[in-house]
Amino acid sequence: MSVPHPPKVAGIDPSLPSPSHTADPAAPAPLPPPNAVVLDRLAGWVSDLTTLHELTERLTRTRSLDSALHELLRAGAALVGARRGLVTLEPADGLGPVTTVGLGLGRADLGYIETIPRGTASAAHLLDGLPEAHAPRPEVVHPDLAREAGLDPRHREVATRLGYAASYAVPLDPLGEPTDEGGAPVGRLAAPAGRLGAAVWLYDEPTEPFERQRHLLGLYCRHAAEHVARLVELTRARDAAATLHQELLPARLPRVPGVRLAVRHRTGPDGGGDWYDALSLPEGALGLAIGSVSGSGPGAVAAMGRLRASLRAYAVMEGEDPVAVLSDLEMLLRLTEPARTATALFAYCEPLEAPPGSAGGLRIVLAGAGHCPPLIVGEHRTEFVETSLSAPLGMLSCWEAPSMEIEPAAGETLLLYSDGLLHRTGDEMDRAFARLHAAAAGAPRVVRQDPDALVDHVLRTVLPDGLAAIDRTDDVILLAARFD
């Protein structure tokens, strides 16, 4: 009997043995998922460093002490999540400057905060209540002023009045100056020593910054303190140079019959060598002078003082001859200041004898040495007085230039000015001269009658940004003499 065969299905012979197959290769084991906590922490560090870098870059770009303090407050408020704040600058060496700057606080608010007794809170002057710089946590935190026990009643009253419920204060302590092997400081000179001041940020609701915020603010404030210390040093140097420059200029203008004088001047931040003078001379005459010494800084200021004092002496001895005055000044400059040059203009104003029954006139003899030509302003004319194309003092082996003579009419004004007035316009020199001429010519009649009003009008018209622009280093002098 034959064995039955299983039926074939779709061409497959079921009697054949199934082929043997090798096992599939094992898939590689999946990598463990990354630690989300570590990634979050790294991302947070990168974000913090980026933020800190951007804020410190913005602070470093500030060029004045006031702008640096304002930037410090804005950056600190962003780091700790506050809306208002104030910073008090009061260097520990007592040499100043002393100032308080607010963020979101007006002058009245700052004055109200100053009424908090010192030593009772971080808000008042901020300094007495802060720990020393070497303390573990040199900060003062008031997370809830309304509930804080032992708080001075005046502090709580001021907080309620101004609407803040918490505060966080930190000191401004620059790092110590580098010293040599003998312990002598190197690097900065006359830098402020010790604490510079402190900053406090105010919260509208009870709260306090997180540990991460405190850490970032601490890093930022250490950098800010160094930057502020450099600006304090620079401010002191500029103030000293400006004070010296101010002391070397006339303390007051002389009183001369028939002449009214007015002057406006501003010294550049580096202490320039521009100067002016007005002095009474024998026989009722008046001497007017203006000039500039090359260079800037204390050296230029000292040279300017010596040059101005010498010109006064020459003007008393031979003021009626302006060319002789400038010639003597040029010889002195070549002998005593061979590395410097200077510009100068001297005008000798003397009254003329009047015939009986008529009013006397005035004669002006002037000479210039490379200085800008003066401007005569009157009701019927506004024109430059050409003082010849002479070279500045100290540039030629033998200086000489002719003098000019004018007779101003009653009511006319002579304007002497420094080249810094033209440079501050930002225009080319020909356009700057045109702007000055247009400003003087466009002065209303009532303004021309008062030399003080006239110089103010010219400055407002020629310099729309005013004399106090911190980004300009040029000295500006504008001297007006009105002849009645």
XYZ file of C-alpha atoms in Angstrom:
484
model
C 0.000 0.000 0.000
C 1.468 3.272 -1.033
C 1.905 6.161 1.399
C -0.231 9.128 0.509
C 1.652 12.294 -0.394
C 0.506 15.595 1.020
C -0.964 17.871 -1.608
C 1.183 20.524 -3.254
C 0.200 24.056 -2.526
C 1.154 26.820 -4.904
C 4.046 24.884 -6.356
C 5.621 24.085 -2.986
C 6.538 20.531 -2.344
C 5.711 19.932 1.301
C 7.776 16.758 1.302
C 11.014 18.722 1.040
C 12.564 19.666 4.360
C 12.470 23.285 5.370
C 15.750 25.075 4.644
C 17.852 25.976 7.616
C 18.443 29.739 8.211
C 21.026 31.564 10.345
C 19.730 33.745 13.130
C 19.387 37.514 12.483
C 22.228 39.606 13.913
C 21.405 41.124 17.237
C 20.554 44.840 17.078
C 22.960 47.153 18.968
C 21.804 48.112 22.416
C 20.319 51.614 22.416
C 22.370 54.344 24.123
C 21.004 55.499 27.415
C 19.030 58.718 27.062
C 21.040 61.817 27.950
C 20.602 63.245 31.405
C 18.062 65.996 30.991
C 19.153 67.654 34.224
C 22.741 67.973 33.012
C 21.639 69.387 29.665
C 19.358 71.889 31.343
C 22.171 72.946 33.642
C 24.600 73.375 30.755
C 22.027 75.357 28.798
C 21.447 77.544 31.840
C 25.177 78.211 32.242
C 25.529 79.139 28.586
C 22.532 81.446 28.827
C 23.883 83.074 31.984
C 27.331 83.609 30.473
C 25.813 85.090 27.325
C 23.646 87.459 29.325
C 26.564 88.457 31.538
C 28.767 89.069 28.510
C 26.168 91.270 26.826
C 25.564 93.325 29.970
C 29.253 93.846 30.692
C 29.849 94.842 27.068
C 27.150 97.492 27.322
C 28.653 98.755 30.566
C 32.146 98.906 29.110
C 30.915 101.114 26.267
C 29.832 103.854 28.697
C 32.211 106.793 28.765
C 30.880 108.934 31.612
C 30.298 108.213 35.265
C 26.621 109.096 35.135
C 25.902 106.861 32.147
C 27.813 103.979 33.775
C 25.746 104.234 36.964
C 22.504 104.286 34.994
C 23.613 101.238 33.010
C 24.560 99.465 36.234
C 21.065 100.010 37.605
C 19.345 98.829 34.421
C 21.463 95.693 34.153
C 21.080 94.856 37.830
C 17.324 95.269 37.628
C 17.228 92.827 34.702
C 19.343 90.278 36.581
C 17.362 90.276 39.835
C 13.919 90.940 38.362
C 13.350 94.360 39.917
C 11.737 97.451 38.449
C 13.293 100.269 40.466
C 16.540 100.963 42.224
C 19.205 103.458 43.154
C 22.973 103.581 43.430
C 24.954 105.786 45.770
C 28.528 106.696 44.905
C 30.549 107.752 47.945
C 34.201 106.613 47.678
C 35.693 105.554 50.984
C 38.776 107.766 50.552
C 36.563 110.850 50.821
C 37.834 112.432 47.595
C 34.501 112.174 45.799
C 32.582 112.496 43.670
C 29.462 111.878 45.769
C 26.243 111.305 43.883
C 23.015 109.288 43.913
C 21.328 108.017 40.751
C 17.868 106.460 40.607
C 16.043 104.067 38.292
C 12.305 104.643 38.212
C 12.684 107.143 41.064
C 12.402 110.906 40.833
C 14.397 113.481 42.731
C 11.686 113.743 45.362
C 11.702 109.968 45.831
C 15.474 109.915 46.258
C 15.259 112.725 48.775
C 12.560 110.858 50.670
C 14.721 107.733 50.830
C 17.586 109.805 52.219
C 15.481 110.541 55.312
C 15.832 106.916 56.446
C 18.277 106.894 59.392
C 21.732 105.727 58.410
C 22.662 102.275 59.549
C 19.093 101.053 59.827
C 18.515 99.847 56.264
C 20.071 99.257 52.897
C 18.121 102.117 51.414
C 19.277 105.488 52.965
C 22.907 106.006 51.976
C 23.245 102.226 51.543
C 26.715 102.193 53.017
C 26.376 101.816 56.772
C 24.150 98.762 56.673
C 26.290 96.713 54.297
C 28.827 94.146 55.524
C 32.494 94.422 54.724
C 33.731 93.277 51.335
C 35.410 90.192 52.790
C 32.199 89.002 54.463
C 30.760 85.695 53.178
C 27.645 87.433 51.847
C 28.254 91.202 51.518
C 24.605 92.010 50.875
C 21.480 93.187 52.655
C 18.127 91.542 51.933
C 14.716 92.744 53.084
C 12.302 90.175 51.564
C 9.184 91.526 53.291
C 9.423 94.994 54.763
C 5.850 94.976 56.068
C 6.413 91.862 58.217
C 10.087 92.252 59.113
C 10.634 92.470 62.843
C 12.913 95.163 64.252
C 12.666 97.378 61.185
C 13.007 101.094 61.797
C 9.541 102.733 61.624
C 10.848 105.412 59.294
C 12.061 102.769 56.864
C 8.658 101.095 56.814
C 6.960 104.481 56.335
C 9.154 105.395 53.377
C 8.611 101.966 51.790
C 4.854 102.353 52.123
C 4.945 105.868 50.738
C 6.991 104.885 47.670
C 5.215 101.574 47.156
C 8.006 99.025 47.436
C 7.725 95.897 49.571
C 11.211 94.362 49.408
C 14.788 95.397 48.658
C 18.105 93.831 47.823
C 21.383 95.766 48.200
C 24.982 94.950 47.264
C 28.203 96.948 47.690
C 30.458 98.237 44.935
C 33.869 96.946 46.007
C 36.550 97.035 43.306
C 39.303 94.459 43.465
C 42.507 95.567 45.121
C 45.131 97.289 43.002
C 48.004 95.135 41.755
C 51.218 95.703 43.692
C 54.876 95.029 43.045
C 57.195 92.945 45.212
C 57.571 95.816 47.654
C 53.816 96.243 48.016
C 53.665 99.488 46.032
C 50.609 99.827 43.785
C 51.160 99.526 40.063
C 48.810 100.171 37.171
C 46.220 102.792 38.047
C 47.408 105.994 39.659
C 45.305 107.802 42.242
C 42.570 105.201 41.922
C 39.918 105.284 44.651
C 40.709 102.915 47.487
C 38.113 100.884 49.356
C 34.384 100.802 48.831
C 32.965 103.028 46.120
C 29.323 102.872 47.162
C 26.401 100.507 46.912
C 23.323 99.748 44.842
C 19.851 98.655 45.937
C 16.959 97.324 43.879
C 13.355 97.663 45.022
C 10.509 95.184 44.491
C 6.834 96.004 44.322
C 5.892 92.717 46.055
C 7.502 90.742 48.910
C 10.233 88.629 47.339
C 13.982 88.121 47.141
C 16.314 87.081 44.316
C 17.163 83.428 43.795
C 20.647 82.084 44.468
C 21.377 82.005 40.749
C 20.339 85.654 40.372
C 22.503 86.652 43.314
C 25.489 84.873 41.857
C 25.117 86.566 38.473
C 24.613 89.973 40.057
C 27.703 89.473 42.203
C 29.820 88.695 39.145
C 28.405 91.649 37.277
C 28.865 94.090 40.164
C 32.502 93.109 40.617
C 33.133 93.985 36.980
C 31.018 97.127 37.289
C 32.955 98.280 40.358
C 36.216 98.071 38.407
C 34.751 100.067 35.521
C 33.258 102.669 37.855
C 36.579 102.963 39.694
C 38.333 103.814 36.424
C 35.678 106.396 35.592
C 35.974 107.906 39.075
C 39.718 108.221 38.559
C 39.172 109.799 35.146
C 36.546 112.182 36.527
C 38.895 113.318 39.269
C 41.690 113.964 36.786
C 39.387 115.924 34.499
C 37.980 117.944 37.382
C 41.495 118.789 38.549
C 42.510 119.901 35.050
C 39.327 121.940 34.653
C 39.862 123.601 38.029
C 43.448 124.462 37.130
C 42.310 125.805 33.766
C 39.596 127.857 35.447
C 42.023 129.346 37.956
C 44.372 130.430 35.161
C 41.629 132.367 33.379
C 40.336 135.781 34.535
C 38.305 135.566 37.720
C 36.125 138.444 36.486
C 35.932 140.769 33.530
C 37.106 144.371 34.014
C 34.771 147.348 34.063
C 35.676 149.856 31.361
C 33.566 152.972 30.637
C 31.683 152.633 27.381
C 32.359 148.903 27.001
C 30.300 145.917 28.176
C 31.921 142.486 28.206
C 30.529 138.960 28.281
C 32.212 135.576 27.963
C 31.239 131.915 27.791
C 33.807 129.164 27.949
C 33.940 125.448 28.498
C 37.053 123.365 28.970
C 37.253 120.004 27.240
C 37.434 116.862 29.377
C 41.167 116.461 28.730
C 42.053 120.008 29.747
C 42.876 122.015 26.642
C 45.142 124.996 26.132
C 42.595 127.596 24.971
C 42.557 130.864 26.878
C 41.247 134.426 26.812
C 41.943 137.672 28.635
C 40.534 141.130 29.138
C 42.523 143.728 31.064
C 42.367 147.422 31.775
C 45.350 149.318 30.369
C 46.712 152.822 31.051
C 44.836 155.902 29.781
C 41.462 154.146 29.796
C 42.398 151.584 27.161
C 41.245 147.986 27.085
C 43.169 144.916 25.967
C 41.377 141.860 24.613
C 43.192 138.613 23.868
C 42.380 135.063 22.902
C 44.575 132.145 21.925
C 45.306 128.453 22.014
C 48.339 126.337 22.892
C 48.944 123.072 21.077
C 48.347 119.856 22.983
C 46.052 118.948 25.850
C 46.279 117.861 29.437
C 48.107 119.425 32.392
C 51.159 120.295 30.289
C 49.132 122.347 27.833
C 47.234 124.026 30.666
C 50.492 125.025 32.367
C 51.934 126.344 29.100
C 48.734 128.294 28.518
C 49.057 129.900 31.953
C 52.637 130.984 31.299
C 51.763 132.364 27.870
C 48.767 134.310 29.137
C 50.760 135.833 32.024
C 53.503 136.895 29.633
C 51.029 138.491 27.234
C 49.563 140.540 30.080
C 53.002 141.905 30.860
C 53.752 142.750 27.225
C 50.291 144.345 26.851
C 50.925 146.700 29.773
C 54.307 147.732 28.399
C 53.529 148.057 24.679
C 49.852 147.274 24.237
C 49.287 150.095 21.748
C 51.321 148.052 19.243
C 49.683 144.581 19.030
C 52.314 143.375 16.538
C 55.080 144.102 19.052
C 53.126 142.276 21.758
C 52.769 139.146 19.637
C 56.383 139.356 18.430
C 57.641 139.334 22.011
C 55.281 136.479 22.806
C 56.563 134.501 19.829
C 60.188 134.941 20.906
C 59.344 133.829 24.440
C 57.533 130.756 23.121
C 60.479 129.746 20.917
C 62.928 130.099 23.809
C 60.900 128.485 26.584
C 58.498 126.144 24.755
C 60.383 125.079 21.598
C 58.212 121.988 21.113
C 54.927 123.901 21.152
C 53.049 126.184 18.830
C 50.304 128.628 19.694
C 47.759 130.880 18.092
C 46.915 134.281 19.498
C 44.987 137.443 18.756
C 45.418 140.724 20.619
C 43.220 143.818 20.275
C 44.055 147.217 21.749
C 40.930 149.347 22.251
C 41.500 153.033 23.046
C 39.002 155.900 23.273
C 39.403 158.717 20.764
C 39.439 162.351 21.750
C 36.171 163.943 20.732
C 35.737 167.480 19.465
C 33.907 169.787 21.852
C 30.182 169.127 21.878
C 30.373 165.634 20.305
C 30.625 162.107 21.630
C 33.985 160.347 21.531
C 34.654 157.322 19.395
C 36.783 154.240 19.749
C 39.715 152.868 17.822
C 40.710 149.211 17.806
C 44.128 148.068 16.646
C 44.536 144.301 16.468
C 46.876 141.644 15.180
C 46.556 137.907 14.874
C 48.908 134.963 14.752
C 47.116 132.081 13.080
C 43.946 132.632 15.087
C 40.373 132.807 13.780
C 39.385 136.305 12.589
C 37.082 138.213 14.954
C 33.548 139.112 13.970
C 32.097 142.623 14.181
C 28.329 142.638 14.694
C 26.171 145.721 14.358
C 22.802 146.899 13.167
C 24.054 147.611 9.662
C 26.850 145.063 9.245
C 28.050 141.639 10.330
C 31.482 140.879 8.935
C 34.746 139.189 9.745
C 37.735 141.395 10.484
C 40.584 139.961 8.442
C 43.646 139.785 10.655
C 45.980 138.722 7.822
C 47.019 135.209 6.940
C 49.790 135.043 9.526
C 51.312 131.826 10.816
C 50.872 130.599 14.398
C 53.533 131.461 16.924
C 56.513 129.121 17.039
C 56.238 127.872 13.451
C 58.539 130.360 11.696
C 62.066 131.434 12.559
C 60.967 135.051 12.384
C 57.311 135.831 12.883
C 55.782 139.038 11.608
C 52.332 140.231 10.555
C 50.662 143.576 9.880
C 48.117 145.057 12.255
C 44.553 146.014 11.393
C 42.658 149.089 12.541
C 38.892 149.486 12.831
C 36.572 152.078 14.356
C 33.393 150.373 15.538
C 30.225 152.418 15.614
C 28.242 152.882 18.785
C 26.208 149.761 19.462
C 28.489 147.366 17.608
C 29.982 144.269 19.217
C 33.319 142.565 18.629
C 33.233 138.769 18.957
C 36.414 136.808 19.693
C 36.145 133.024 19.676
C 38.258 129.874 19.793
C 38.516 127.406 16.930
C 36.863 124.828 19.194
C 33.569 126.633 18.576
C 33.952 125.874 14.871
C 35.180 122.313 15.377
C 32.202 121.412 17.566
C 29.801 122.147 14.736
C 31.087 119.055 12.938
C 31.146 120.943 9.628
C 33.984 121.829 7.321
C 35.684 125.070 8.319
C 34.128 127.166 5.562
C 30.646 125.962 6.520
C 31.401 126.476 10.203
C 32.404 130.095 9.512
C 29.203 130.560 7.521
C 27.139 129.114 10.373
C 28.778 131.476 12.860
C 28.194 134.479 10.580
C 24.553 133.528 10.047
C 23.988 133.087 13.787
C 25.361 136.537 14.562
C 23.605 138.225 11.629
C 20.283 136.643 12.577
C 20.315 137.884 16.154
C 17.279 140.088 16.899
C 17.886 143.748 17.633
C 17.060 143.405 21.313
C 19.583 140.555 21.590
C 22.355 142.614 19.990
C 21.928 145.282 22.642
C 23.069 142.908 25.405
C 26.427 141.080 25.020
C 25.338 138.292 27.388
C 22.196 137.670 25.347
C 24.199 137.816 22.121
C 26.768 135.170 23.125
C 23.994 132.898 24.391
C 22.092 133.309 21.129
C 25.179 132.533 19.033
C 26.007 129.435 21.076
C 22.448 128.112 20.884
C 22.380 128.635 17.129
C 25.843 127.348 16.280
C 25.848 124.441 18.774
C 22.361 122.906 18.977
C 23.672 120.244 21.383
C 25.041 122.899 23.721
C 28.393 123.231 25.415
C 27.905 120.246 27.725
C 28.174 117.508 25.077
C 30.318 114.869 26.800
C 31.599 113.360 23.563
C 33.393 116.543 22.446
C 36.902 117.352 23.630
C 37.296 120.840 22.122
C 37.562 123.895 24.336
C 35.029 126.592 23.497
C 35.479 130.309 24.190
C 33.243 133.141 23.017
C 34.173 136.666 24.207
C 31.986 139.648 23.322
C 32.788 143.344 23.741
C 29.939 145.778 23.041
C 30.878 149.420 22.499
C 28.179 151.848 23.631
